[in-house]
């Protein structure tokens, strides 16, 4: 269906955008590139209503791409009614974030959540889309299921409730408590499907199936990862709502989206503090004693302190749904904006914290210190993470994130925590345990991960398959292992649904490699690279496939091709260095190993391997110097400490060697096992990007 774009684009001439000049005449956009070469694309749809509108252009093969400029639909008084660039830092051609890249492809990245009944219709052989939808926007059936099934049930004479139909029971209500300031939920259905319907389109996730049923059947939800969230759990990247909400006391108490949001009118059920007063007694909470601000002032609004906003896509202000308590000192430490300091910029975080402490409630204990220590690779990180894991009141998404971070710290404590997590009540914990299979000895890996193939949640089952087939070294799993055939088929379906993306094809290649079909694995990886030449996991996977087949020279060629296109060059440089070592060209390997360390000094393993290569090349003083710098930056890395002590001893630096051995013994305290540098993202295992 074609449509005239709105607002009127005719005659518009835009300034350079992403190195291009955009000129628009009627429903056609002309993109001028370097050398004044021009491409013309039909504008098919206006995408969005408020606060911004994007425009979808037809670039051929059924693919619709969103232009990198948008119309600010806000009133002029609010700064709107203007064109603006969606990217402050334009992505280069070939990048997934370039406007012709997969991140801007409507068929895969946008359609499923913005229309109803979407069938992506991707034809792998032809590499084209035939995408269809039942309704152009989000209609009734998107949440309540197919209308035809409702009609058939009513006409049957024996109508039955539709599964996942989102019909709230009349008995569900929030009841004021005579002995407490906060209402409590009564008549709740523990199998309430509402969150499962809302979550897929309001979360950072990888899709596992159409949005029906439980949250962890439809989606692989992103944890509180570095780059997505600040260490204290505040929103950083475009993570939408669910990851924040799962951290909240609201979620723990049974609150669901429609308690505050009216889903049909797309409005809140009440305005301002009146909405919060539905459950929180205003005589307790809407007071100067609680919010510390003059009545009716901006600072007296509940959302000002408990739901600070962050702006995305240039003009879209989105509220943090953690419902957190301001902690100015912690926010300053993790680099997050703090609502107190944002409103009182002349006040230092320490002053704000003192004011809160003197007049307000005591801030609750936070997991932020543990995640920050882990991100900084501090010696205290492992012990702090174990403390978070030992606290049952911590939200599951927090504990799962702590477990994932603990995965960088090898030792008995990690094994104990993985074992416990496989039996945890929450799917996020069990999924994270499965994803850490590489940290387990092979025998224990099978005994802990294979039972997860029969887990109640699809996200756990799919993760378990990925862990087993992507393990290094590969595991021998019997096809008759309980649940393996079913889970393997689920894994295959999930990846085939993403076969228009490199990560889906890369995971299918893992499956083919696990089955011993190396030719198919190679074809799939080459197809993935043809689709997305800069995809890191596909390029590394192809090189590793050649290595496993004994073709080191082909692996070298694949890595050198990857160096020309991938954004994370360090991981490719590191892999190239290791390949050259295996080829017997150790002196030549020093250059890419040094480059990897220089590019990413935050990855301890790169510096460690480079130092070992220097030592083996009889450049021993340089090796100790490099290891010393790595140790200063990564004091909790036991491999670095142990090797540094040995090298110092070999050079006759006995006092330094003794000091490093003492530090190593301290590090290997029973509650703080030796650290191991984290494997770079995409270097091994399944390629599952959250989005």
XYZ file of C-alpha atoms in Angstrom:
691
model
C 0.000 0.000 0.000
C 1.446 3.353 -1.029
C 0.638 6.566 0.763
C 1.456 10.232 0.531
C 3.984 11.071 3.227
C 2.913 13.584 5.810
C 3.776 16.272 6.560
C 4.104 17.517 2.988
C 7.602 16.740 1.674
C 7.206 18.385 -1.737
C 9.911 20.864 -2.592
C 11.900 20.145 0.560
C 15.672 20.380 0.386
C 17.633 19.048 3.364
C 21.156 19.837 4.484
C 23.818 17.110 4.273
C 22.867 14.086 6.323
C 25.253 11.187 6.943
C 27.479 12.414 4.143
C 24.535 12.555 1.732
C 22.359 15.332 0.324
C 18.669 14.507 0.510
C 16.328 16.183 -1.938
C 12.636 15.339 -1.910
C 10.105 15.859 -4.680
C 6.634 14.506 -3.985
C 6.699 10.981 -2.569
C 10.240 10.383 -3.875
C 13.555 10.917 -2.123
C 16.851 11.401 -3.917
C 20.027 10.476 -2.073
C 23.214 11.976 -3.440
C 26.430 10.257 -2.479
C 30.143 10.874 -3.056
C 30.992 11.998 -6.555
C 27.463 13.386 -6.950
C 26.108 9.906 -7.720
C 22.388 9.834 -7.009
C 19.875 7.161 -6.054
C 16.136 7.712 -6.018
C 13.737 5.812 -3.751
C 9.935 5.958 -3.469
C 8.643 7.039 -0.064
C 6.055 4.401 0.846
C 4.893 5.207 4.371
C 4.893 7.735 7.135
C 6.059 5.811 10.200
C 4.923 7.122 13.563
C 2.653 9.895 14.789
C 4.177 11.661 17.799
C 6.578 12.913 19.009
C 8.366 12.159 15.727
C 7.631 10.778 12.282
C 9.998 8.753 10.142
C 9.662 7.905 6.472
C 10.007 4.455 4.938
C 11.551 4.239 1.480
C 11.486 1.274 -0.882
C 15.067 0.270 -1.700
C 14.081 -2.797 -3.729
C 13.616 -6.520 -3.060
C 10.663 -5.685 -0.842
C 12.925 -3.999 1.716
C 11.728 -0.818 3.388
C 14.343 1.356 5.075
C 13.723 4.207 7.518
C 15.356 7.462 6.466
C 17.947 8.846 8.899
C 16.059 12.121 9.206
C 12.729 12.588 10.940
C 10.020 15.173 11.403
C 9.659 16.573 14.920
C 5.875 16.430 15.364
C 5.809 18.326 18.649
C 4.264 21.816 18.718
C 6.562 24.630 17.642
C 6.390 26.048 21.167
C 8.092 22.872 22.405
C 10.808 23.044 19.746
C 8.999 20.904 17.186
C 7.755 21.326 13.613
C 11.243 20.845 12.189
C 13.452 18.287 10.454
C 16.290 16.759 12.446
C 19.031 14.161 12.115
C 18.502 10.938 14.074
C 22.224 10.211 14.353
C 24.597 12.604 16.083
C 27.510 10.435 14.975
C 26.718 9.224 11.438
C 27.421 5.545 10.857
C 29.635 4.728 7.862
C 28.386 2.639 4.921
C 28.520 -1.055 5.770
C 27.753 -0.491 9.434
C 24.568 -2.112 10.807
C 23.632 1.390 12.000
C 23.993 3.017 8.579
C 20.560 3.989 7.284
C 20.764 1.253 4.641
C 21.839 -1.288 7.264
C 19.724 -3.862 9.119
C 19.013 -1.629 12.125
C 16.940 0.635 9.843
C 15.175 -2.202 7.989
C 11.457 -1.924 8.759
C 10.661 -5.519 7.746
C 12.866 -6.993 10.482
C 13.531 -4.284 13.061
C 10.248 -2.363 13.233
C 7.218 -4.048 11.699
C 6.382 -6.721 14.281
C 5.770 -4.188 17.059
C 4.224 -1.369 15.036
C 1.699 -3.392 13.002
C -0.641 -6.328 13.644
C -0.390 -9.815 12.188
C 2.980 -9.262 10.533
C 4.468 -11.985 8.354
C 8.031 -10.996 7.506
C 7.947 -13.204 4.416
C 11.686 -13.398 3.840
C 12.798 -15.577 0.938
C 16.371 -16.719 1.630
C 17.008 -18.005 -1.870
C 15.912 -14.762 -3.524
C 17.054 -12.517 -0.649
C 13.872 -10.524 -0.797
C 10.938 -9.707 1.459
C 7.232 -10.115 0.845
C 6.133 -8.657 4.164
C 2.411 -8.501 4.904
C 0.321 -7.337 7.843
C -3.311 -7.595 8.897
C -3.506 -4.018 10.214
C -1.082 -1.187 9.654
C -1.075 -0.216 13.325
C -1.471 -2.022 16.659
C -5.046 -3.292 16.615
C -7.189 -5.401 18.921
C -5.832 -8.712 17.657
C -2.256 -7.727 18.476
C -3.072 -8.165 22.173
C -6.284 -10.218 22.309
C -5.595 -12.810 19.621
C -7.331 -13.571 16.347
C -10.871 -12.224 16.171
C -11.979 -15.216 14.117
C -11.171 -17.498 17.031
C -13.286 -15.375 19.361
C -16.202 -15.554 16.919
C -15.826 -19.310 16.441
C -15.778 -19.821 20.199
C -18.932 -17.723 20.662
C -20.783 -19.556 17.885
C -19.814 -22.980 19.194
C -22.479 -22.821 21.897
C -19.789 -23.607 24.453
C -17.636 -20.488 24.584
C -14.444 -20.870 26.565
C -11.888 -18.284 27.648
C -9.229 -17.744 25.013
C -5.694 -18.481 26.192
C -3.664 -15.274 26.546
C -6.735 -13.180 25.684
C -6.015 -10.562 28.371
C -9.378 -10.629 30.104
C -8.878 -9.369 33.644
C -10.732 -11.224 36.410
C -13.334 -9.166 38.266
C -11.787 -10.281 41.538
C -8.448 -8.555 40.880
C -8.157 -5.324 42.855
C -5.716 -3.185 44.805
C -7.128 -2.859 48.320
C -6.151 -0.143 50.835
C -4.705 -1.540 54.052
C -5.835 -0.219 57.440
C -2.431 -0.975 58.929
C -0.200 0.197 56.081
C 0.317 3.103 53.660
C 0.359 1.012 50.451
C -2.482 -0.989 48.919
C -2.122 -4.736 48.442
C -3.214 -6.856 45.526
C -6.103 -9.253 45.992
C -7.595 -11.799 43.612
C -4.554 -11.911 41.352
C -4.060 -14.692 38.849
C -0.444 -15.905 39.074
C -0.630 -16.899 35.406
C -1.728 -13.381 34.338
C -0.560 -13.167 30.693
C -0.484 -9.377 30.493
C 3.240 -8.898 30.966
C 3.875 -11.579 28.364
C 1.833 -9.588 25.842
C 3.389 -6.212 26.606
C 7.000 -7.285 27.156
C 8.068 -8.284 23.626
C 7.484 -4.796 22.241
C 8.560 -2.911 25.344
C 11.894 -4.576 26.090
C 15.410 -4.989 24.788
C 15.250 -8.566 23.620
C 15.763 -11.161 20.922
C 12.522 -12.630 19.588
C 12.005 -16.359 20.091
C 8.426 -16.673 18.814
C 5.389 -14.452 18.148
C 4.359 -12.481 21.204
C 2.060 -14.926 22.952
C 2.289 -16.584 26.322
C 4.882 -16.038 29.013
C 7.626 -13.422 28.792
C 10.458 -15.938 28.640
C 8.769 -18.075 25.999
C 8.508 -15.228 23.501
C 11.747 -13.389 24.200
C 15.330 -13.536 25.339
C 15.365 -10.489 27.614
C 18.592 -8.486 27.895
C 20.189 -8.319 31.334
C 21.565 -5.137 32.937
C 24.598 -5.188 30.677
C 27.311 -2.580 30.370
C 26.359 -0.252 27.533
C 22.637 -0.890 28.024
C 22.208 0.169 31.657
C 24.241 2.166 34.114
C 25.729 0.001 36.866
C 22.988 1.111 39.280
C 20.292 -0.163 36.902
C 19.261 3.167 35.378
C 18.447 3.185 31.676
C 21.319 4.147 29.383
C 20.768 2.817 25.875
C 17.372 2.370 24.225
C 16.223 -0.525 26.430
C 12.528 0.443 26.589
C 10.696 -0.553 29.791
C 10.740 -4.185 30.882
C 14.328 -4.446 32.121
C 13.710 -1.464 34.384
C 10.319 -2.677 35.566
C 11.688 -6.105 36.508
C 14.006 -4.333 38.967
C 11.132 -2.591 40.737
C 9.217 -3.230 43.933
C 6.101 -2.586 41.850
C 6.721 -5.708 39.775
C 7.538 -7.718 42.896
C 4.218 -6.645 44.442
C 2.192 -7.756 41.402
C 1.698 -4.488 39.516
C 1.071 -4.941 35.781
C 1.128 -2.384 32.983
C -2.631 -1.751 32.859
C -2.748 -0.837 36.549
C -1.300 2.530 35.512
C -1.780 2.627 31.718
C -5.164 2.552 29.960
C -4.219 0.358 26.987
C -7.039 1.344 24.632
C -6.822 5.106 25.045
C -3.021 4.999 25.305
C -3.132 7.312 28.309
C -2.365 7.049 31.997
C -5.371 6.233 34.173
C -4.929 9.488 36.097
C -2.698 12.535 35.957
C 0.197 13.472 38.183
C 0.360 12.286 41.760
C -3.301 11.277 41.589
C -2.252 8.135 39.743
C 0.254 7.164 42.425
C -2.304 7.912 45.140
C -4.385 5.028 43.796
C -2.163 2.715 45.854
C 0.078 5.032 47.903
C -1.727 7.029 50.576
C -1.268 10.712 49.749
C -1.330 11.732 53.418
C 1.871 9.700 53.805
C 3.638 10.117 50.469
C 2.348 13.373 48.929
C 3.773 15.432 51.762
C 6.705 17.769 52.266
C 8.055 15.329 54.853
C 8.336 12.691 52.130
C 9.241 14.509 48.920
C 11.078 17.451 50.592
C 9.652 20.021 48.149
C 6.934 22.693 48.261
C 3.470 21.258 47.518
C 2.457 21.233 43.837
C 5.982 22.180 42.752
C 7.765 20.193 40.010
C 9.939 18.524 42.647
C 6.849 17.374 44.519
C 5.785 15.177 41.613
C 6.401 11.489 42.329
C 7.806 10.921 38.850
C 10.375 13.711 39.226
C 12.374 11.660 41.729
C 11.260 8.093 41.092
C 10.898 8.029 37.273
C 13.547 10.356 35.789
C 13.377 10.691 32.022
C 15.981 10.126 29.338
C 15.648 11.350 25.742
C 15.895 8.941 22.811
C 15.658 9.511 19.065
C 16.314 13.188 19.644
C 12.901 14.187 21.005
C 11.313 11.169 22.715
C 11.437 11.478 26.519
C 11.004 8.103 28.228
C 10.604 7.470 31.941
C 12.727 5.003 33.895
C 10.411 2.313 35.274
C 12.663 1.148 38.138
C 10.757 3.477 40.474
C 14.086 3.911 42.256
C 15.078 6.081 45.189
C 17.575 8.853 44.311
C 21.131 8.009 45.388
C 23.257 10.982 44.297
C 26.619 9.582 45.419
C 26.127 6.229 43.703
C 24.819 7.918 40.557
C 27.924 10.104 40.425
C 30.159 7.073 40.930
C 28.580 5.092 38.068
C 28.258 8.146 35.810
C 24.457 8.180 35.768
C 22.274 11.300 35.866
C 20.686 11.916 39.260
C 17.305 13.663 39.569
C 18.423 15.713 42.583
C 21.578 17.040 40.944
C 19.804 17.502 37.593
C 17.320 19.883 39.232
C 19.889 21.466 41.567
C 23.001 21.739 39.361
C 24.857 23.977 41.812
C 24.652 21.257 44.448
C 27.367 18.604 44.635
C 26.240 14.962 44.840
C 27.553 14.788 48.417
C 25.412 17.777 49.397
C 22.337 16.227 47.796
C 22.980 12.930 49.567
C 23.391 14.721 52.888
C 20.113 16.590 52.397
C 18.278 13.356 51.638
C 19.880 11.564 54.575
C 19.036 14.338 57.001
C 15.421 14.811 55.984
C 14.345 11.756 54.083
C 14.293 7.980 54.344
C 17.509 5.986 54.335
C 18.485 4.802 50.868
C 18.182 1.047 50.430
C 21.204 -1.149 49.842
C 22.165 -1.157 46.169
C 23.662 -3.702 43.818
C 25.290 -0.856 41.903
C 28.579 -1.076 43.801
C 28.956 -4.741 42.850
C 28.221 -4.213 39.148
C 30.513 -1.186 39.045
C 33.346 -3.162 40.662
C 32.793 -5.946 38.136
C 32.864 -3.543 35.192
C 36.096 -2.057 36.529
C 37.583 -5.505 37.199
C 38.335 -4.579 40.806
C 39.677 -7.207 43.249
C 36.538 -6.875 45.380
C 34.197 -7.623 42.472
C 33.752 -11.367 42.948
C 32.965 -11.099 46.659
C 30.480 -8.269 46.066
C 28.752 -10.202 43.291
C 28.403 -13.243 45.559
C 26.763 -10.999 48.172
C 24.213 -9.859 45.583
C 23.516 -13.468 44.611
C 23.028 -14.418 48.253
C 20.277 -11.821 48.744
C 16.932 -13.448 47.834
C 15.125 -10.087 47.830
C 17.223 -8.833 44.946
C 15.207 -8.899 41.695
C 15.939 -11.856 39.446
C 17.253 -9.636 36.653
C 19.776 -8.185 39.112
C 20.883 -11.596 40.375
C 21.143 -12.922 36.813
C 23.322 -9.950 35.861
C 25.525 -10.562 38.900
C 25.891 -14.208 37.890
C 26.813 -13.239 34.343
C 29.491 -10.878 35.671
C 30.755 -13.565 38.058
C 31.324 -15.693 34.971
C 34.523 -13.692 34.414
C 35.886 -15.041 37.717
C 36.763 -18.716 37.437
C 36.854 -20.891 40.524
C 34.815 -23.073 42.886
C 32.519 -20.204 43.900
C 31.441 -19.685 40.294
C 30.710 -23.395 39.933
C 28.596 -23.349 43.102
C 26.625 -20.336 41.908
C 25.974 -21.875 38.479
C 24.759 -25.076 40.120
C 22.353 -23.112 42.326
C 21.143 -21.018 39.413
C 20.139 -24.056 37.354
C 17.527 -24.774 40.048
C 16.406 -21.178 40.591
C 12.695 -20.397 40.309
C 13.271 -17.577 37.809
C 13.974 -18.300 34.116
C 16.506 -15.460 33.896
C 18.740 -17.205 36.420
C 18.460 -20.585 34.717
C 19.100 -19.056 31.291
C 22.195 -17.260 32.561
C 23.478 -20.473 34.117
C 23.105 -22.243 30.770
C 24.968 -19.449 29.017
C 27.931 -19.898 31.369
C 28.435 -23.526 30.361
C 31.932 -22.781 29.060
C 33.021 -22.053 32.635
C 32.180 -25.620 33.680
C 34.302 -28.759 33.347
C 32.919 -30.879 30.458
C 31.427 -33.577 32.701
C 29.726 -31.054 34.964
C 28.630 -29.060 31.933
C 26.595 -31.972 30.650
C 25.088 -32.877 34.010
C 23.938 -29.298 34.646
C 22.982 -28.075 31.170
C 21.323 -31.148 29.634
C 18.441 -31.090 32.191
C 17.727 -27.496 31.118
C 16.749 -28.829 27.687
C 13.414 -29.701 29.333
C 13.021 -26.389 31.143
C 9.485 -24.902 31.247
C 10.722 -21.695 29.543
C 11.656 -21.598 25.882
C 14.387 -18.998 26.455
C 16.169 -21.412 28.807
C 15.815 -24.365 26.442
C 17.137 -22.382 23.476
C 20.045 -21.056 25.556
C 20.872 -24.585 26.694
C 21.041 -25.819 23.099
C 23.261 -22.890 22.135
C 25.527 -23.618 25.096
C 25.880 -27.277 24.174
C 26.461 -26.876 20.439
C 28.684 -23.808 20.813
C 30.834 -25.162 23.630
C 34.599 -25.236 23.309
C 35.587 -28.017 23.135
C 32.381 -29.387 21.568
C 30.314 -31.710 23.724
C 29.094 -35.100 22.628
C 25.366 -34.931 23.353
C 23.322 -37.989 22.537
C 20.379 -37.306 20.208
C 18.377 -39.361 22.680
C 19.251 -37.133 25.637
C 15.995 -36.167 27.371
C 14.472 -33.166 25.639
C 17.315 -32.688 23.166
C 15.370 -33.348 19.953
C 12.550 -30.982 20.881
C 14.863 -28.230 22.143
C 17.140 -28.592 19.127
C 14.165 -28.163 16.801
C 13.059 -25.074 18.750
C 16.555 -23.643 18.422
C 16.518 -24.281 14.675
C 13.101 -22.593 14.243
C 14.211 -19.555 16.218
C 17.313 -19.121 14.067
C 15.462 -19.719 10.786
C 13.034 -16.955 11.741
C 16.088 -14.649 11.798
C 17.683 -15.990 8.627
C 17.527 -12.498 7.117
C 20.162 -11.480 9.667
C 23.736 -12.631 10.088
C 23.229 -13.772 13.675
C 20.481 -16.213 12.674
C 22.609 -17.739 9.923
C 25.654 -17.885 12.204
C 23.705 -19.849 14.795
C 22.412 -22.206 12.108
C 26.055 -22.713 11.122
C 26.833 -23.672 14.722
C 24.098 -26.284 14.523
C 25.433 -27.642 11.221
C 28.946 -27.768 12.640
C 27.687 -29.614 15.717
C 26.068 -32.147 13.368
C 29.373 -32.602 11.554
C 28.168 -30.938 8.345
C 31.113 -28.582 7.877
C 30.247 -27.786 4.254
C 26.794 -26.502 5.210
C 28.287 -24.589 8.126
C 30.723 -22.869 5.757
C 27.946 -22.021 3.287
C 25.802 -20.531 6.061
C 28.651 -18.396 7.381
C 29.491 -17.151 3.895
C 25.805 -16.310 3.386
C 25.822 -14.408 6.681
C 28.881 -12.408 5.638
C 27.325 -11.665 2.242
C 24.282 -10.233 4.055
C 26.248 -8.301 6.689
C 29.938 -8.099 5.756
C 30.874 -6.413 9.041
C 29.235 -8.982 11.330
C 31.846 -9.985 13.884
C 30.469 -13.376 14.933
C 30.054 -14.575 11.337
C 33.585 -13.551 10.369
C 35.119 -15.130 13.460
C 32.971 -18.217 12.974
C 34.221 -18.717 9.431
C 37.847 -18.321 10.493
C 37.352 -20.748 13.370
C 35.687 -23.261 11.055
C 38.756 -23.178 8.811
C 41.001 -23.556 11.873
C 39.042 -26.567 13.122
C 39.368 -28.183 9.693
C 43.140 -27.704 9.804
C 43.162 -24.920 7.193
C 45.069 -22.249 9.116
C 46.014 -20.371 5.942
C 42.327 -20.018 5.041
C 41.631 -18.866 8.586
C 44.302 -16.194 8.180
C 42.753 -15.024 4.902
C 39.284 -14.855 6.473
C 40.582 -12.798 9.390
C 42.466 -10.388 7.141
C 39.266 -9.830 5.131
C 37.394 -9.227 8.385
C 39.937 -6.631 9.522
C 38.927 -4.443 6.599
C 35.248 -4.280 7.562
C 34.455 -5.088 11.207
C 34.104 -2.332 13.774
C 35.604 -4.265 16.708
C 39.020 -4.738 15.126
C 40.731 -5.785 18.353
C 39.082 -9.190 18.604
C 40.000 -9.916 14.976
C 43.574 -8.731 15.509
C 43.852 -11.003 18.546
C 42.488 -13.985 16.610
C 44.849 -13.240 13.717
C 47.817 -13.194 16.079
C 46.884 -16.595 17.487
C 46.468 -17.954 13.962
C 49.937 -16.751 12.985
C 51.392 -18.428 16.079
C 49.783 -21.704 15.029
C 51.247 -21.209 11.551
C 54.713 -20.971 13.110
C 55.055 -17.241 12.377
C 55.403 -16.094 15.978
C 57.488 -13.014 15.192
C 54.865 -11.847 12.689
C 52.128 -12.511 15.261
C 53.485 -9.833 17.597
C 52.143 -6.994 15.438
C 48.424 -7.959 15.502
C 48.662 -9.047 19.153
C 50.149 -5.662 20.050
C 47.464 -3.904 18.019
C 44.693 -5.792 19.816
C 46.117 -4.815 23.206
C 46.587 -1.183 22.166
C 43.069 -0.958 20.754
C 41.351 -2.574 23.742
C 43.490 -2.226 26.883
C 40.294 -2.849 28.858
C 40.408 -6.539 27.813
C 42.969 -8.173 30.095
C 43.323 -11.257 27.928
C 44.682 -9.281 24.983
C 47.470 -7.786 27.092
C 48.186 -11.123 28.751
C 48.583 -13.008 25.460
C 50.696 -10.223 23.966
C 53.023 -10.335 26.991
C 53.372 -14.116 26.738
C 54.265 -13.752 23.054
C 56.889 -11.127 23.920
C 58.399 -13.364 26.583
C 58.531 -16.304 24.179
C 60.263 -14.036 21.647
C 62.969 -13.384 24.274
C 61.778 -9.805 24.785
C 61.394 -10.512 28.471
C 61.758 -7.043 29.936
C 59.048 -5.773 27.594
C 56.830 -8.702 28.580
C 57.106 -7.837 32.280
C 56.448 -4.166 31.517
C 53.287 -5.013 29.537
C 52.057 -7.436 32.198
C 52.689 -4.839 34.888
C 50.468 -2.331 33.090
C 47.793 -4.976 32.561
C 47.918 -5.845 36.269
C 47.518 -2.181 37.240
C 44.378 -1.983 35.133
C 43.067 -5.466 36.012
C 44.240 -6.197 39.570
C 41.759 -9.091 39.930
C 43.089 -11.119 36.997
C 44.798 -14.181 38.474
C 46.336 -15.344 35.190
C 48.128 -12.014 34.879
C 49.359 -12.083 38.487
C 50.558 -15.681 38.335
C 52.431 -15.150 35.078
C 53.853 -11.826 36.244
C 55.256 -13.505 39.364
C 56.839 -16.269 37.277
C 58.380 -13.826 34.807
C 59.782 -11.623 37.570
C 61.321 -14.700 39.174
C 62.877 -15.693 35.854
C 64.440 -12.238 35.535
C 65.811 -12.349 39.074
C 63.328 -9.781 40.391
C 62.656 -11.840 43.508
C 61.077 -9.117 45.649
C 58.580 -8.259 42.912
C 57.849 -11.941 42.372
C 57.186 -12.421 46.096
C 54.888 -9.393 46.168
C 52.860 -10.690 43.230
C 52.555 -14.165 44.771
C 51.277 -12.605 48.014
C 48.692 -10.649 46.034
C 47.691 -13.834 44.239
C 47.156 -15.691 47.528
C 45.020 -12.813 48.787
C 43.017 -12.856 45.581
C 42.349 -16.567 45.914
C 40.552 -16.191 49.190
C 37.662 -18.729 49.294
C 35.116 -15.943 48.737
C 37.119 -14.260 45.993
C 38.375 -16.783 43.494
C 40.910 -15.954 40.826
C 39.722 -13.801 37.957
C 39.974 -14.705 34.336
C 39.763 -12.155 31.545
C 36.401 -12.172 29.841
C 36.126 -13.564 26.336
C 35.203 -10.724 23.973
C 31.600 -10.599 22.847
C 31.051 -12.595 19.693
C 34.306 -14.518 20.014
C 32.665 -17.861 20.692
C 29.302 -19.476 21.241
C 25.934 -18.496 19.863
C 25.440 -15.111 18.230
C 22.323 -13.738 19.923
C 22.121 -9.926 19.817
C 19.504 -8.285 22.030
C 17.498 -5.570 20.385
